[in-house]
mmCIF file of C-alpha atoms in Angstrom:
data_model
loop_
_atom_site.group_PDB
_atom_site.id
_atom_site.type_symbol
_atom_site.label_atom_id
_atom_site.label_comp_id
_atom_site.label_asym_id
_atom_site.label_seq_id
_atom_site.Cartn_x
_atom_site.Cartn_y
_atom_site.Cartn_z
ATOM 1 C CA MET F 18 0.000 0.000 0.000
ATOM 2 C CA GLN F 19 1.312 3.371 -0.951
ATOM 3 C CA THR F 20 0.962 6.224 1.499
ATOM 4 C CA SER F 21 0.155 9.754 0.485
ATOM 5 C CA ALA F 22 2.683 12.505 0.852
ATOM 6 C CA LEU F 23 -0.145 14.755 2.033
ATOM 7 C CA PRO F 24 -1.589 14.594 5.507
ATOM 8 C CA ASP F 25 -4.869 12.649 5.799
ATOM 9 C CA LEU F 26 -7.974 14.683 4.972
ATOM 10 C CA ALA F 27 -6.047 17.754 3.946
ATOM 11 C CA HIS F 28 -9.227 19.417 2.627
ATOM 12 C CA THR F 29 -10.720 19.604 6.118
ATOM 13 C CA ASP F 30 -8.009 21.936 7.329
ATOM 14 C CA THR F 31 -9.418 25.128 5.743
ATOM 15 C CA LYS F 32 -8.469 28.649 6.459
ATOM 16 C CA PRO F 33 -10.705 31.774 6.171
ATOM 17 C CA VAL F 34 -9.017 32.675 2.900
ATOM 18 C CA HIS F 35 -10.416 29.461 1.351
ATOM 19 C CA TRP F 36 -13.982 30.399 2.357
ATOM 20 C CA LEU F 37 -13.492 33.902 0.989
ATOM 21 C CA ALA F 38 -12.211 32.555 -2.330
ATOM 22 C CA THR F 39 -15.184 30.146 -2.596
ATOM 23 C CA ALA F 40 -17.706 32.901 -1.849
ATOM 24 C CA ALA F 41 -16.106 35.234 -4.416
ATOM 25 C CA ALA F 42 -16.199 32.484 -7.074
ATOM 26 C CA MET F 43 -19.895 31.764 -6.362
ATOM 27 C CA ALA F 44 -20.783 35.463 -6.550
ATOM 28 C CA ALA F 45 -18.997 35.735 -9.902
ATOM 29 C CA VAL F 46 -20.958 32.747 -11.286
ATOM 30 C CA VAL F 47 -24.315 34.189 -10.127
ATOM 31 C CA ALA F 48 -23.494 37.643 -11.559
ATOM 32 C CA ALA F 49 -22.410 36.144 -14.898
ATOM 33 C CA ALA F 50 -25.620 34.101 -15.109
ATOM 34 C CA GLY F 51 -27.683 37.253 -14.494
ATOM 35 C CA LEU F 52 -25.889 39.172 -17.233
ATOM 36 C CA LEU F 53 -26.155 36.411 -19.809
ATOM 37 C CA GLN F 54 -29.967 35.973 -19.683
ATOM 38 C CA PRO F 55 -31.923 36.287 -22.943
ATOM 39 C CA ASP F 56 -33.930 39.507 -23.484
ATOM 40 C CA GLY F 57 -37.298 37.842 -22.780
ATOM 41 C CA ALA F 58 -36.226 36.651 -19.330
ATOM 42 C CA THR F 59 -36.694 39.943 -17.506
ATOM 43 C CA ALA F 60 -39.210 39.951 -14.684
ATOM 44 C CA THR F 61 -40.169 43.617 -14.839
ATOM 45 C CA ALA F 62 -43.314 43.409 -17.020
ATOM 46 C CA SER F 63 -46.480 42.091 -15.438
ATOM 47 C CA ALA F 64 -48.400 39.250 -17.072
ATOM 48 C CA SER F 65 -51.239 41.550 -18.091
ATOM 49 C CA GLU F 66 -48.842 44.035 -19.739
ATOM 50 C CA HIS F 67 -47.210 41.197 -21.617
ATOM 51 C CA ARG F 68 -50.561 39.761 -22.671
ATOM 52 C CA THR F 69 -51.940 43.128 -23.805
ATOM 53 C CA GLY F 70 -49.228 44.451 -26.064
ATOM 54 C CA ALA F 71 -45.961 42.569 -25.969
ATOM 55 C CA ARG F 72 -47.482 39.503 -27.623
ATOM 56 C CA HIS F 73 -47.442 41.204 -31.022
ATOM 57 C CA GLY F 74 -44.806 43.827 -30.297
ATOM 58 C CA ALA F 75 -47.468 46.541 -30.375
ATOM 59 C CA PRO F 76 -48.231 49.038 -27.617
ATOM 60 C CA PRO F 77 -51.122 48.095 -25.320
ATOM 61 C CA ALA F 78 -54.565 48.815 -26.759
ATOM 62 C CA ALA F 79 -56.388 51.848 -25.408
ATOM 63 C CA ALA F 80 -59.717 51.388 -23.659
ATOM 64 C CA PRO F 81 -62.777 52.625 -25.600
ATOM 65 C CA ASP F 82 -63.689 56.269 -24.902
ATOM 66 C CA PRO F 83 -67.379 56.612 -23.939
ATOM 67 C CA ALA F 84 -67.497 60.255 -25.107
ATOM 68 C CA GLY F 85 -69.568 60.501 -28.266
ATOM 69 C CA VAL F 86 -71.139 57.027 -27.929
ATOM 70 C CA VAL F 87 -74.916 57.053 -28.302
ATOM 71 C CA PHE F 88 -76.225 54.723 -25.617
ATOM 72 C CA PRO F 89 -79.391 52.687 -26.256
ATOM 73 C CA PHE F 90 -81.966 54.667 -24.304
ATOM 74 C CA ASP F 91 -84.159 57.684 -24.978
ATOM 75 C CA CYS F 92 -83.715 60.860 -22.942
ATOM 76 C CA SER F 93 -86.490 62.737 -24.813
ATOM 77 C CA GLY F 94 -84.106 65.396 -26.091
ATOM 78 C CA ALA F 95 -82.384 66.019 -22.735
ATOM 79 C CA GLY F 96 -79.131 64.393 -23.855
ATOM 80 C CA GLN F 97 -77.036 61.755 -22.148
ATOM 81 C CA THR F 98 -74.323 62.158 -19.511
ATOM 82 C CA VAL F 99 -71.565 59.687 -18.703
ATOM 83 C CA ALA F 100 -71.629 59.899 -14.905
ATOM 84 C CA ASP F 101 -68.701 57.519 -14.431
ATOM 85 C CA SER F 102 -66.554 55.130 -16.438
ATOM 86 C CA ALA F 103 -63.662 52.739 -15.880
ATOM 87 C CA PRO F 104 -61.519 50.524 -18.124
ATOM 88 C CA GLY F 105 -60.652 46.887 -17.547
ATOM 89 C CA ASP F 106 -59.983 43.651 -19.396
ATOM 90 C CA LEU F 107 -63.257 41.955 -18.537
ATOM 91 C CA ASP F 108 -63.083 38.912 -20.812
ATOM 92 C CA GLY F 109 -59.364 38.141 -20.492
ATOM 93 C CA ASP F 110 -58.548 38.644 -24.180
ATOM 94 C CA GLY F 111 -55.796 41.197 -23.485
ATOM 95 C CA ARG F 112 -57.812 44.161 -24.848
ATOM 96 C CA PRO F 113 -59.468 46.529 -22.354
ATOM 97 C CA GLU F 114 -63.176 47.230 -22.357
ATOM 98 C CA THR F 115 -64.810 50.288 -20.782
ATOM 99 C CA VAL F 116 -67.776 50.174 -18.432
ATOM 100 C CA ALA F 117 -69.850 53.373 -18.416
ATOM 101 C CA VAL F 118 -72.542 54.563 -16.014
ATOM 102 C CA VAL F 119 -74.862 56.781 -18.062
ATOM 103 C CA ARG F 120 -77.994 58.798 -17.301
ATOM 104 C CA CYS F 121 -80.102 61.477 -18.905
ATOM 105 C CA ALA F 122 -78.792 65.029 -18.491
ATOM 106 C CA ALA F 123 -81.695 66.201 -16.338
ATOM 107 C CA GLY F 124 -81.585 69.697 -14.892
ATOM 108 C CA SER F 125 -82.740 68.429 -11.498
ATOM 109 C CA GLY F 126 -83.724 65.248 -9.728
ATOM 110 C CA THR F 127 -82.069 61.867 -9.905
ATOM 111 C CA PRO F 128 -82.601 60.277 -13.306
ATOM 112 C CA PRO F 129 -82.156 56.490 -13.464
ATOM 113 C CA SER F 130 -78.796 55.096 -14.523
ATOM 114 C CA GLY F 131 -77.751 52.625 -17.161
ATOM 115 C CA VAL F 132 -74.567 50.575 -17.017
ATOM 116 C CA TYR F 133 -73.016 49.614 -20.364
ATOM 117 C CA VAL F 134 -69.954 47.675 -21.512
ATOM 118 C CA LEU F 135 -68.085 49.136 -24.493
ATOM 119 C CA THR F 136 -65.575 47.458 -26.746
ATOM 120 C CA GLN F 137 -63.605 48.747 -29.700
ATOM 121 C CA LYS F 138 -61.899 46.929 -32.544
ATOM 122 C CA SER F 139 -58.779 48.479 -34.005
ATOM 123 C CA GLY F 140 -59.704 51.480 -36.153
ATOM 124 C CA ALA F 141 -63.438 51.220 -35.393
ATOM 125 C CA ALA F 142 -65.673 53.380 -33.219
ATOM 126 C CA PRO F 143 -66.506 52.172 -29.691
ATOM 127 C CA ARG F 144 -69.757 50.228 -29.458
ATOM 128 C CA VAL F 145 -72.049 48.956 -26.712
ATOM 129 C CA VAL F 146 -71.829 45.161 -26.361
ATOM 130 C CA ALA F 147 -73.774 44.655 -23.114
ATOM 131 C CA THR F 148 -76.312 46.423 -20.939
ATOM 132 C CA LEU F 149 -75.802 45.492 -17.287
ATOM 133 C CA VAL F 150 -78.388 47.900 -15.836
ATOM 134 C CA ASP F 151 -81.183 49.219 -18.057
ATOM 135 C CA PRO F 152 -82.520 52.703 -17.203
ATOM 136 C CA ALA F 153 -86.027 51.193 -17.496
ATOM 137 C CA GLN F 154 -85.290 49.443 -14.175
ATOM 138 C CA LYS F 155 -85.321 52.935 -12.573
ATOM 139 C CA LEU F 156 -82.173 52.326 -10.514
ATOM 140 C CA THR F 157 -79.455 54.764 -9.463
ATOM 141 C CA VAL F 158 -75.898 53.419 -9.571
ATOM 142 C CA THR F 159 -73.358 54.406 -6.875
ATOM 143 C CA ASP F 160 -70.049 53.001 -5.561
ATOM 144 C CA PHE F 161 -69.078 51.899 -9.073
ATOM 145 C CA THR F 162 -65.710 50.148 -9.621
ATOM 146 C CA VAL F 163 -63.972 47.922 -12.160
ATOM 147 C CA ARG F 164 -61.192 45.818 -10.674
ATOM 148 C CA ASP F 165 -59.587 42.464 -11.540
ATOM 149 C CA GLY F 166 -62.100 41.745 -14.318
ATOM 150 C CA ARG F 167 -65.092 42.408 -12.060
ATOM 151 C CA ILE F 168 -67.634 45.221 -12.120
ATOM 152 C CA SER F 169 -69.214 46.182 -8.803
ATOM 153 C CA ALA F 170 -71.824 48.764 -7.910
ATOM 154 C CA THR F 171 -74.497 49.644 -5.402
ATOM 155 C CA LEU F 172 -77.972 49.837 -6.931
ATOM 156 C CA LEU F 173 -80.495 52.173 -5.302
ATOM 157 C CA GLY F 174 -84.175 51.708 -6.095
ATOM 158 C CA TYR F 175 -87.737 52.195 -4.960
ATOM 159 C CA SER F 176 -90.120 49.714 -3.367
ATOM 160 C CA SER F 177 -93.192 51.340 -4.952
ATOM 161 C CA ALA F 178 -94.334 54.241 -7.109
ATOM 162 C CA ASP F 179 -95.395 56.048 -3.912
ATOM 163 C CA VAL F 180 -91.784 56.503 -2.753
ATOM 164 C CA PRO F 181 -90.498 59.995 -3.750
ATOM 165 C CA ARG F 182 -87.905 59.844 -6.554
ATOM 166 C CA CYS F 183 -85.464 61.796 -4.397
ATOM 167 C CA CYS F 184 -85.248 59.162 -1.714
ATOM 168 C CA PRO F 185 -84.592 55.557 -2.792
ATOM 169 C CA ASP F 186 -85.607 53.075 -0.112
ATOM 170 C CA GLU F 187 -83.982 49.922 -1.494
ATOM 171 C CA GLU F 188 -80.276 49.139 -1.821
ATOM 172 C CA GLU F 189 -78.530 46.171 -3.400
ATOM 173 C CA SER F 190 -74.874 45.354 -4.005
ATOM 174 C CA ALA F 191 -74.201 43.851 -7.422
ATOM 175 C CA LEU F 192 -71.154 42.226 -8.966
ATOM 176 C CA TRP F 193 -70.757 41.269 -12.636
ATOM 177 C CA GLN F 194 -68.091 38.996 -14.061
ATOM 178 C CA TRP F 195 -67.538 37.536 -17.530
ATOM 179 C CA LYS F 196 -67.943 33.745 -17.462
ATOM 180 C CA GLY F 197 -67.850 31.800 -20.713
ATOM 181 C CA ASN F 198 -69.885 33.959 -23.089
ATOM 182 C CA ALA F 199 -71.977 36.025 -20.661
ATOM 183 C CA PHE F 200 -71.741 38.565 -17.864
ATOM 184 C CA VAL F 201 -72.971 36.822 -14.721
ATOM 185 C CA ARG F 202 -74.452 39.035 -12.018
ATOM 186 C CA SER F 203 -74.103 38.083 -8.378
ATOM 187 C CA SER F 204 -76.175 39.784 -5.715
ATOM 188 C CA SER F 205 -78.169 39.027 -2.606
ATOM 189 C CA ALA F 206 -81.013 37.950 -4.896
ATOM 190 C CA GLY F 207 -78.899 35.248 -6.616
ATOM 191 C CA ASP F 208 -77.017 34.909 -9.894
ATOM 192 C CA THR F 209 -78.349 35.894 -13.308
ATOM 193 C CA ALA F 210 -76.565 35.618 -16.662
ATOM 194 C CA LEU F 211 -76.571 38.248 -19.393
ATOM 195 C CA SER F 212 -75.360 36.958 -22.776
ATOM 196 C CA VAL F 213 -73.640 39.245 -25.242
#
């Protein structure tokens, strides 16, 4: 048997300089790996930004502008007012829609609201694709938001024709979400589907 000229287990007798050299080598490897990543491997863009515009190299699509859209209800010559609006990708296709709360431009009182979903194809005018609240329901919409593909609002209404139009006596929270090929409304009264 041949004996080694080195002491047994020479690698277990380390000095601090060995640990420092190992740490410096590991840091260099990690830094080199970070610098040599392909362009698409950055983690700065969110998934929705990537899905909206980076897929085709185009800038993200703009949400439809409700100004100038003629909404499907009659104000008897009083004109229509967009009381509130918010964009959001409601159907997950990477293109934003706009949800608009609209009412007649009455000089006084509280005219009923309508809630409409607008979409817009490239180069075309915005168009209404869904009515979530019809003004014929005689509801006032408050606390309106669009967030994470969901539309939420508080609906104020009247229990009878005897209740003054200034003072709604019924309140309901509503939430709409696109499921399959319809906007599904959730509320305390249950779920209803509205196909487009």
